Amino acid sequence: MPSLSESLLDNTAADGTAKAFADAEHDLDRREFLAAVSNLAAQLQRAPGVVGLLMPNGVTWAVAVIAAAAAGKTIVPLPTFFSAGQIAHIVADAGVELILIDGQTETEQALKGFATLVVKVDTEASSLPQPASDFGMIIYTSGSTGTPKGVRLGERQIAWSTSALAEASRATHADSYLSVLPLSLLLEMLAAIFVPIRVGGRTFFDRETADAIGCGAVRSLAGVFERHKPTSSVLLPQLLKIWVTELSANGQTAPASLRFVAVGGAPVPESIANRAALLGIPIHEGYGLSECCSVVALNRPGARVAGTVGQPLDGLDVIIEDGEIIVSGPSVTQGYLGKVDHFGPWRTGDLGRFDKAGNLIVLGRKDNLIITGYGRNVSPEWVETALLSDPRLALACVSGGSDQPLTAILIPAPAAESWFMTASETDLTGLVRDLTVTLPSYARPERAISVSLATARIEQLITDNGRVRRNAIATFLLARREQAA
């Protein structure tokens, strides 16, 4: 399996004038991209071993990560949507000694006192220094508590996952990828940078959309897809919903150029998936986690099975033990930063099962399982997927337990807040009843409340990248009940 540097060199030698990476400011062919990577890699050869990367999406990000990899560094992506406190924690926790920046990021104010290097995209001809034998990466996620935890990955895991994802998605040199998710997300890094380098494809980075997604403020996607007419992209379910709603409202369809749109991070409501297909969006649900280098299973082009996340990547061994998904293979993490090295299978903490054809069905988090007062087990993700079939909802969370009724917390999209924030509890409960009509009675929430997106952020009910914090929501509901008592 060739390294990323070898793939870059081989593809450049085959056709150096082919387009590689572009954004609103840069449009580099393979030869120019290789030169920019080579110049920065030469600078980084004498740099400290652990480098952070803090900058918005774009060509500069791609140059920085590939140059740092070629220089054999341990790379720590620093999400621009993290708070200053979270970034400071990561820098200290990972032992970051140098932070690569573009000189324009507002979050850089949090880096006073840290060594930084402003990355310039220098396309003057240069030869790539002898690539180091290995590089590493530490991926942080905000998590349910808000305290980031580092997942250690090496070149072996990343190179294998890149090749496996390229094969599963049928990526080729003819692909034009549109990048709209923050590049600090491992899946986006793989799909937008590493896979195109492996197969010789090209990528356009839409910084404005990625910035809006990072802070949970995106309201439109149809325009950017129509403008760039890509062949492939990766989305989160809530973004797919925004796109579907926008196309439906305007009587439009997705660009005919699209052949593959991966959707992951959470279940896709069946009604949204069906509407996407009718609008020409070729969605392919997948499943993964950072501890397994982002992708474990994926619906392949031409072989999508609705309601599943497809079959495991070729080369991974995925089994179900006591309901839990367990993964073995070359993409499994080396362990968490500061913890003992990990060897062997990875217990994901996710519940799942296989259908008769070997497609994986993810049921939810094991530690999220709710046991009702009648002793029935309810995976909240199951109920939340039904709730999120309403395109007006940005997020939803189901909370409860043996001594508390199942309660649906509804967080509407900004455009729909007016109705949700003025609706009575009877109206909200009626809506929830209609959305969950196909579920068994024990899984239907008995109560419903609405919370604005702004309040959810102020009360820290959601993470910086838009995931619900279940423990915080349970505490929030308890406080409301006590106030009402």
Coordinates of C-alpha atoms in Angstrom, one line a residue:
M1 CA 0.0 0.0 0.0
P2 CA 1.6 3.3 -1.1
S3 CA 2.1 6.1 1.5
L4 CA 0.3 9.4 1.0
S5 CA 3.6 11.0 -0.1
E6 CA 4.1 8.2 -2.6
S7 CA 0.6 8.6 -4.0
L8 CA 1.1 12.4 -4.3
L9 CA 4.4 11.9 -6.2
D10 CA 3.1 9.2 -8.5
N11 CA -0.1 11.1 -9.5
T12 CA 2.0 14.3 -10.1
A13 CA 4.4 12.4 -12.3
A14 CA 1.5 10.9 -14.2
D15 CA -0.1 14.3 -14.9
G16 CA 1.1 17.4 -13.0
T17 CA -1.3 19.8 -14.6
A18 CA -4.5 18.0 -13.4
K19 CA -6.5 20.0 -10.9
A20 CA -5.9 19.0 -7.2
F21 CA -7.2 21.4 -4.5
A22 CA -9.0 24.7 -4.7
D23 CA -10.9 27.2 -2.6
A24 CA -12.0 30.8 -3.0
E25 CA -8.4 32.0 -3.0
H26 CA -6.4 29.2 -4.5
D27 CA -6.7 26.8 -7.4
L28 CA -3.7 24.4 -7.4
D29 CA -2.9 21.6 -9.8
R30 CA -1.0 18.6 -8.7
R31 CA 2.5 20.0 -9.4
E32 CA 1.7 23.3 -7.5
F33 CA 0.2 21.4 -4.6
L34 CA 3.3 19.1 -4.4
A35 CA 5.6 22.2 -4.5
A36 CA 3.6 23.8 -1.6
V37 CA 3.8 20.6 0.4
S38 CA 7.5 20.2 -0.3
N39 CA 8.4 23.8 0.8
L40 CA 6.5 23.5 4.0
A41 CA 7.7 20.0 4.8
A42 CA 11.3 21.3 4.5
Q43 CA 10.5 24.0 7.0
L44 CA 9.0 21.5 9.4
Q45 CA 11.8 19.0 9.4
R46 CA 13.5 20.8 12.3
A47 CA 10.2 21.6 14.0
P48 CA 9.1 19.9 17.3
G49 CA 7.6 16.5 17.0
V50 CA 4.0 17.4 18.0
V51 CA 2.3 20.2 15.9
G52 CA -1.2 21.6 16.2
L53 CA -3.2 22.8 13.2
L54 CA -5.6 25.7 13.7
M55 CA -7.1 27.3 10.6
P56 CA -10.3 27.3 8.6
N57 CA -11.1 24.9 5.8
G58 CA -9.1 25.4 2.6
V59 CA -6.1 24.6 0.5
T60 CA -3.7 25.9 3.3
W61 CA -5.2 23.3 5.6
A62 CA -4.5 20.5 3.1
V63 CA -1.0 21.7 2.5
A64 CA -0.3 21.9 6.2
V65 CA -1.5 18.4 7.1
I66 CA 0.2 16.7 4.2
A67 CA 3.5 18.5 4.8
A68 CA 3.4 17.7 8.5
A69 CA 2.7 14.1 7.7
A70 CA 5.7 14.0 5.2
A71 CA 7.9 15.5 7.9
G72 CA 6.9 12.7 10.3
K73 CA 5.1 14.8 12.9
T74 CA 2.3 13.9 15.2
I75 CA -0.5 16.1 14.0
V76 CA -3.2 17.5 16.3
P77 CA -6.1 19.2 14.5
L78 CA -7.6 22.0 16.6
P79 CA -11.3 22.6 15.7
T80 CA -12.0 26.3 15.1
F81 CA -15.4 25.8 16.7
F82 CA -13.9 24.7 20.0
S83 CA -13.8 27.2 22.8
A84 CA -10.5 28.9 23.8
G85 CA -10.6 26.8 27.0
Q86 CA -10.9 23.5 25.0
I87 CA -8.1 24.5 22.6
A88 CA -5.8 25.4 25.5
H89 CA -6.7 22.0 27.1
I90 CA -5.8 20.1 23.9
V91 CA -2.5 22.0 23.4
A92 CA -1.4 21.2 27.0
D93 CA -2.8 17.6 27.0
A94 CA -1.2 16.6 23.7
G95 CA 2.1 18.4 24.3
V96 CA 1.8 20.6 21.2
E97 CA 4.9 22.6 20.8
L98 CA 4.1 24.4 17.5
I99 CA 0.8 25.5 16.1
L100 CA 0.4 25.9 12.3
I101 CA -2.0 28.8 11.5
D102 CA -3.0 30.9 8.5
G103 CA -2.8 34.2 10.3
Q104 CA -6.5 35.0 9.9
T105 CA -8.3 32.8 12.4
E106 CA -10.1 34.6 15.2
T107 CA -9.5 31.6 17.6
E108 CA -5.8 32.4 17.3
Q109 CA -6.3 34.9 20.1
A110 CA -6.5 31.9 22.4
L111 CA -2.9 30.9 21.4
K112 CA -1.0 33.8 23.0
G113 CA 2.1 32.4 24.7
F114 CA 2.3 29.4 22.3
A115 CA 4.8 29.0 19.4
T116 CA 3.0 29.4 16.0
L117 CA 4.0 29.3 12.4
V118 CA 2.0 31.1 9.7
V119 CA 1.7 28.7 6.7
K120 CA 2.1 30.2 3.3
V121 CA 1.1 28.4 0.1
D122 CA 4.4 28.6 -1.8
T123 CA 4.1 27.0 -5.2
E124 CA 7.6 27.7 -6.3
A125 CA 9.1 24.5 -7.7
S126 CA 10.7 22.3 -5.0
S127 CA 11.4 18.7 -4.4
L128 CA 9.8 16.8 -1.5
P129 CA 12.3 15.9 1.2
Q130 CA 12.7 12.2 1.9
P131 CA 9.3 11.5 3.6
A132 CA 9.6 10.3 7.2
S133 CA 8.8 6.6 7.8
D134 CA 5.8 7.3 9.9
F135 CA 3.5 10.1 11.2
G136 CA 0.9 10.2 13.9
M137 CA -2.4 12.0 14.6
I138 CA -4.3 12.8 17.7
I139 CA -8.0 13.3 17.1
Y140 CA -10.1 15.1 19.8
T141 CA -13.8 15.2 20.0
S142 CA -15.8 17.4 22.4
G143 CA -17.7 14.5 23.8
S144 CA -20.8 14.4 26.0
T145 CA -19.0 16.1 28.9
G146 CA -17.3 18.9 26.9
T147 CA -13.8 17.8 28.0
P148 CA -11.9 16.7 24.8
K149 CA -10.3 13.3 24.8
G150 CA -7.5 12.4 22.4
V151 CA -7.6 9.3 20.2
R152 CA -4.2 8.1 19.0
L153 CA -3.8 7.0 15.4
G154 CA -0.7 6.2 13.3
E155 CA 0.1 6.2 9.6
R156 CA -0.9 2.5 9.4
Q157 CA -4.5 3.1 10.5
I158 CA -4.8 6.3 8.4
A159 CA -3.3 4.8 5.2
W160 CA -5.4 1.6 5.5
S161 CA -8.6 3.5 6.1
T162 CA -7.9 5.9 3.2
S163 CA -7.5 3.0 0.8
A164 CA -10.5 1.1 2.2
L165 CA -12.7 4.2 2.0
A166 CA -11.6 4.9 -1.5
E167 CA -12.4 1.4 -2.6
A168 CA -15.8 1.2 -0.8
S169 CA -16.9 4.6 -2.2
R170 CA -15.5 3.7 -5.7
A171 CA -13.5 6.9 -5.8
T172 CA -11.4 7.6 -8.9
H173 CA -9.3 10.3 -10.5
A174 CA -12.4 11.6 -12.2
D175 CA -14.0 12.5 -8.9
S176 CA -14.6 16.1 -7.9
Y177 CA -15.2 16.3 -4.1
L178 CA -17.1 19.2 -2.4
S179 CA -15.8 19.8 1.2
V180 CA -18.4 21.5 3.5
L181 CA -17.6 19.8 6.8
P182 CA -14.9 21.1 9.1
L183 CA -11.6 19.4 8.2
S184 CA -10.8 18.9 11.9
L185 CA -13.4 16.0 11.7
L186 CA -11.4 12.9 10.8
L187 CA -13.9 11.6 8.2
E188 CA -13.8 14.9 6.3
M189 CA -10.0 14.9 6.4
L190 CA -10.0 11.4 4.9
A191 CA -12.7 12.1 2.3
A192 CA -11.6 15.6 1.3
I193 CA -7.8 15.3 1.3
F194 CA -6.4 11.8 1.8
V195 CA -8.7 9.9 -0.6
P196 CA -8.3 12.5 -3.5
I197 CA -4.5 12.2 -3.0
R198 CA -4.7 8.4 -3.1
V199 CA -6.8 8.3 -6.3
G200 CA -5.7 11.5 -8.0
G201 CA -9.1 13.3 -7.6
R202 CA -9.7 16.9 -6.9
T203 CA -11.4 18.9 -4.1
F204 CA -13.1 22.2 -3.6
F205 CA -13.2 23.6 0.0
D206 CA -16.2 25.8 0.7
R207 CA -14.9 27.7 3.7
E208 CA -18.0 29.8 4.3
T209 CA -20.3 26.8 4.5
A210 CA -17.8 24.8 6.7
D211 CA -17.5 27.8 9.1
A212 CA -21.3 28.0 9.3
I213 CA -21.6 24.3 10.0
G214 CA -18.9 24.4 12.6
C215 CA -20.9 26.9 14.6
G216 CA -24.3 25.4 13.9
A217 CA -25.6 28.3 11.7
V218 CA -25.9 26.8 8.2
R219 CA -29.2 27.4 6.5
S220 CA -28.6 26.7 2.8
L221 CA -26.7 24.0 0.9
A222 CA -28.5 23.8 -2.5
G223 CA -26.6 26.8 -3.9
V224 CA -23.1 25.6 -3.2
F225 CA -23.8 22.1 -4.6
E226 CA -25.4 23.6 -7.8
R227 CA -22.5 26.0 -8.2
H228 CA -19.7 23.4 -8.0
K229 CA -21.6 20.3 -9.3
P230 CA -19.4 17.8 -7.5
T231 CA -19.4 14.1 -7.9
S232 CA -19.2 13.3 -4.2
S233 CA -19.4 14.8 -0.7
V234 CA -20.0 13.9 3.0
L235 CA -22.8 15.3 5.1
L236 CA -24.3 14.9 8.6
P237 CA -28.0 13.9 8.8
Q238 CA -29.2 17.4 9.9
L239 CA -27.4 18.9 6.8
L240 CA -29.1 16.4 4.5
K241 CA -32.4 17.5 6.0
I242 CA -31.6 21.2 5.4
W243 CA -30.7 20.4 1.8
V244 CA -33.8 18.2 1.2
T245 CA -36.1 20.8 2.7
E246 CA -34.5 23.6 0.6
L247 CA -34.7 21.6 -2.7
S248 CA -38.3 20.7 -2.0
A249 CA -39.4 24.2 -1.2
N250 CA -37.8 25.6 -4.4
G251 CA -38.9 22.8 -6.7
Q252 CA -35.3 21.9 -7.4
T253 CA -33.3 18.7 -7.6
A254 CA -29.7 17.9 -6.8
P255 CA -27.0 18.2 -9.5
A256 CA -26.9 15.3 -11.9
S257 CA -23.1 15.2 -11.5
L258 CA -23.5 13.6 -8.0
R259 CA -22.8 9.9 -7.8
F260 CA -22.0 9.4 -4.0
V261 CA -23.0 11.4 -0.9
A262 CA -22.0 9.7 2.3
V263 CA -24.1 10.5 5.4
G264 CA -22.9 9.5 8.9
G265 CA -22.7 10.6 12.5
A266 CA -26.3 9.7 13.4
P267 CA -29.2 7.8 11.9
V268 CA -31.0 9.2 8.9
P269 CA -34.8 9.2 9.3
E270 CA -36.4 7.0 6.6
S271 CA -38.7 9.7 5.4
I272 CA -35.7 12.1 4.8
A273 CA -33.8 9.4 3.0
N274 CA -36.7 8.6 0.7
R275 CA -37.2 12.3 -0.1
A276 CA -33.4 12.7 -0.8
A277 CA -33.6 9.8 -3.3
L278 CA -36.5 11.4 -5.1
L279 CA -34.6 14.7 -5.3
G280 CA -31.6 13.0 -6.9
I281 CA -29.3 12.9 -3.8
P282 CA -27.4 9.6 -3.9
I283 CA -27.1 9.1 -0.2
H284 CA -25.1 6.2 1.3
E285 CA -25.3 5.8 5.1
G286 CA -22.2 4.8 7.0
Y287 CA -21.1 4.2 10.5
G288 CA -17.8 4.7 12.3
L289 CA -15.9 6.3 15.2
S290 CA -12.6 8.0 15.7
E291 CA -11.3 5.0 17.7
C292 CA -11.6 2.9 14.4
C293 CA -10.3 5.7 12.2
S294 CA -13.7 7.0 11.4
V295 CA -15.3 4.4 9.1
V296 CA -16.4 0.9 10.0
A297 CA -19.2 0.2 7.6
L298 CA -20.6 1.9 4.5
N299 CA -23.4 1.4 2.0
R300 CA -21.6 0.9 -1.4
P301 CA -22.6 2.6 -4.6
G302 CA -25.2 0.5 -6.3
A303 CA -25.7 -1.7 -3.2
R304 CA -27.4 0.6 -0.7
V305 CA -29.8 -1.1 1.7
A306 CA -32.2 1.3 3.4
G307 CA -32.2 1.2 7.2
T308 CA -28.7 -0.1 7.4
V309 CA -25.2 1.4 7.3
G310 CA -24.0 -1.2 4.8
Q311 CA -21.4 -3.9 5.2
P312 CA -18.1 -3.5 7.1
L313 CA -15.1 -2.3 5.1
D314 CA -13.2 -5.2 3.5
G315 CA -10.5 -6.2 6.0
L316 CA -12.4 -5.4 9.2
D317 CA -13.9 -8.1 11.4
V318 CA -17.1 -6.8 13.0
I319 CA -19.1 -9.0 15.4
I320 CA -22.0 -8.4 17.8
E321 CA -21.5 -9.6 21.4
D322 CA -24.3 -9.2 23.9
G323 CA -25.7 -6.6 21.5
E324 CA -22.5 -4.5 21.3
I325 CA -20.6 -3.8 18.1
I326 CA -17.0 -5.0 18.4
V327 CA -14.4 -4.1 15.7
S328 CA -11.1 -5.8 14.9
G329 CA -8.6 -4.9 12.2
P330 CA -6.0 -2.5 10.9
S331 CA -7.9 0.7 11.6
V332 CA -8.3 0.2 15.4
T333 CA -6.7 2.9 17.5
Q334 CA -3.5 2.6 19.5
G335 CA -5.5 3.9 22.5
Y336 CA -6.3 7.2 24.2
L337 CA -3.6 9.8 24.9
G338 CA -2.2 9.3 28.4
K339 CA -3.6 5.8 28.7
V340 CA -1.9 2.4 28.1
D341 CA -1.5 1.2 24.5
H342 CA -4.5 -0.7 23.2
F343 CA -4.2 -4.0 21.4
G344 CA -6.9 -6.2 19.9
P345 CA -10.6 -5.7 19.3
W346 CA -12.3 -2.4 20.1
R347 CA -15.6 -2.5 22.0
T348 CA -17.5 0.4 20.5
G349 CA -20.2 0.9 23.1
D350 CA -22.7 1.0 20.3
L351 CA -25.6 -1.5 20.0
G352 CA -26.3 -3.1 16.7
R353 CA -27.2 -6.2 14.7
F354 CA -26.7 -7.6 11.2
D355 CA -29.5 -8.3 8.7
K356 CA -29.5 -11.6 6.8
A357 CA -27.4 -10.1 4.0
G358 CA -24.6 -9.0 6.4
N359 CA -25.6 -5.3 6.5
L360 CA -25.0 -3.6 9.9
I361 CA -27.9 -1.9 11.7
V362 CA -26.9 0.5 14.5
L363 CA -29.4 0.7 17.3
G364 CA -27.8 3.3 19.6
R365 CA -25.3 3.8 22.4
K366 CA -25.2 1.1 25.0
D367 CA -24.8 3.6 27.8
N368 CA -27.7 5.7 26.5
L369 CA -30.2 2.8 27.0
I370 CA -33.2 3.9 29.0
I371 CA -35.0 1.4 31.2
T372 CA -38.6 2.5 31.7
G373 CA -40.7 2.1 34.9
Y374 CA -42.2 -0.9 33.3
G375 CA -38.8 -2.5 32.7
R376 CA -38.7 -2.0 28.9
N377 CA -35.4 -1.1 27.2
V378 CA -35.6 2.0 24.9
S379 CA -32.7 3.2 22.8
P380 CA -33.3 7.0 22.7
E381 CA -31.7 7.2 19.3
W382 CA -34.5 5.0 17.9
V383 CA -37.1 7.5 19.1
E384 CA -35.0 10.5 18.1
T385 CA -34.7 9.3 14.6
A386 CA -38.5 9.2 14.3
L387 CA -38.8 12.7 15.8
L388 CA -36.2 14.1 13.4
S389 CA -38.2 13.1 10.4
D390 CA -39.9 16.5 11.0
P391 CA -37.7 18.8 8.9
R392 CA -38.4 21.7 11.2
L393 CA -36.3 20.1 14.0
A394 CA -32.6 20.7 14.2
L395 CA -32.1 18.3 17.1
A396 CA -34.1 16.1 19.4
C397 CA -33.3 14.2 22.6
V398 CA -35.3 11.7 24.6
S399 CA -34.8 11.5 28.3
G400 CA -36.3 9.5 31.2
G401 CA -35.9 6.5 33.4
S402 CA -37.6 4.1 35.8
D403 CA -38.8 7.0 37.9
Q404 CA -39.4 9.6 35.2
P405 CA -41.6 9.6 32.2
L406 CA -40.1 9.6 28.7
T407 CA -39.7 13.2 27.7
A408 CA -38.9 14.6 24.2
I409 CA -36.8 17.7 24.1
L410 CA -37.3 19.4 20.8
I411 CA -34.8 21.9 19.4
P412 CA -36.2 23.6 16.3
A413 CA -34.2 25.0 13.4
P414 CA -34.1 28.8 13.7
A415 CA -36.7 29.3 10.9
A416 CA -39.2 27.1 12.7
E417 CA -38.7 28.5 16.2
S418 CA -41.8 30.8 16.2
W419 CA -44.2 27.9 16.2
F420 CA -42.3 25.6 18.6
M421 CA -41.6 28.3 21.2
T422 CA -45.2 29.4 21.4
A423 CA -46.9 26.0 21.1
S424 CA -48.6 24.6 24.2
E425 CA -47.4 21.3 25.8
T426 CA -50.5 19.7 24.4
D427 CA -49.6 20.8 20.9
L428 CA -46.0 19.5 21.3
T429 CA -47.1 16.2 22.8
G430 CA -49.5 15.8 19.9
L431 CA -46.8 16.4 17.4
V432 CA -44.5 13.9 19.1
R433 CA -47.4 11.3 19.2
D434 CA -47.9 11.7 15.4
L435 CA -44.1 11.4 14.7
T436 CA -43.7 8.3 16.8
V437 CA -47.0 6.6 15.8
T438 CA -45.1 3.6 14.3
L439 CA -43.2 2.9 17.5
P440 CA -44.5 0.6 20.3
S441 CA -46.4 2.4 23.0
Y442 CA -43.7 2.0 25.6
A443 CA -41.2 3.9 23.4
R444 CA -43.4 6.9 22.8
P445 CA -42.6 10.0 24.9
E446 CA -45.3 11.0 27.3
R447 CA -44.2 14.6 27.5
A448 CA -42.6 17.1 25.2
I449 CA -40.9 20.5 25.7
S450 CA -39.2 22.8 23.2
V451 CA -35.9 24.6 23.7
S452 CA -34.5 27.2 21.3
L453 CA -31.1 26.5 19.8
A454 CA -29.7 29.7 21.5
T455 CA -30.9 28.5 24.9
A456 CA -29.5 25.0 24.3
R457 CA -26.1 26.5 23.7
I458 CA -26.3 28.9 26.7
E459 CA -27.4 26.0 29.0
Q460 CA -24.7 23.8 27.4
L461 CA -27.3 21.2 26.4
I462 CA -25.4 20.6 23.1
T463 CA -21.7 20.3 22.2
D464 CA -19.8 22.8 20.1
N465 CA -20.4 20.7 17.0
G466 CA -24.1 20.2 17.6
R467 CA -24.6 16.9 19.5
V468 CA -26.9 16.6 22.4
R469 CA -25.4 16.3 25.9
R470 CA -27.7 13.7 27.6
N471 CA -26.5 14.2 31.1
A472 CA -26.9 18.0 30.9
I473 CA -30.4 17.6 29.5
A474 CA -31.4 15.2 32.3
T475 CA -30.1 17.8 34.8
F476 CA -31.9 20.6 32.9
L477 CA -35.2 18.6 33.0
L478 CA -34.8 17.9 36.7
A479 CA -34.3 21.6 37.5
R480 CA -37.5 22.4 35.5
R481 CA -39.5 19.9 37.4
E482 CA -38.2 21.2 40.8
Q483 CA -39.1 24.7 39.8
A484 CA -42.6 23.7 38.8
A485 CA -43.2 21.7 42.0

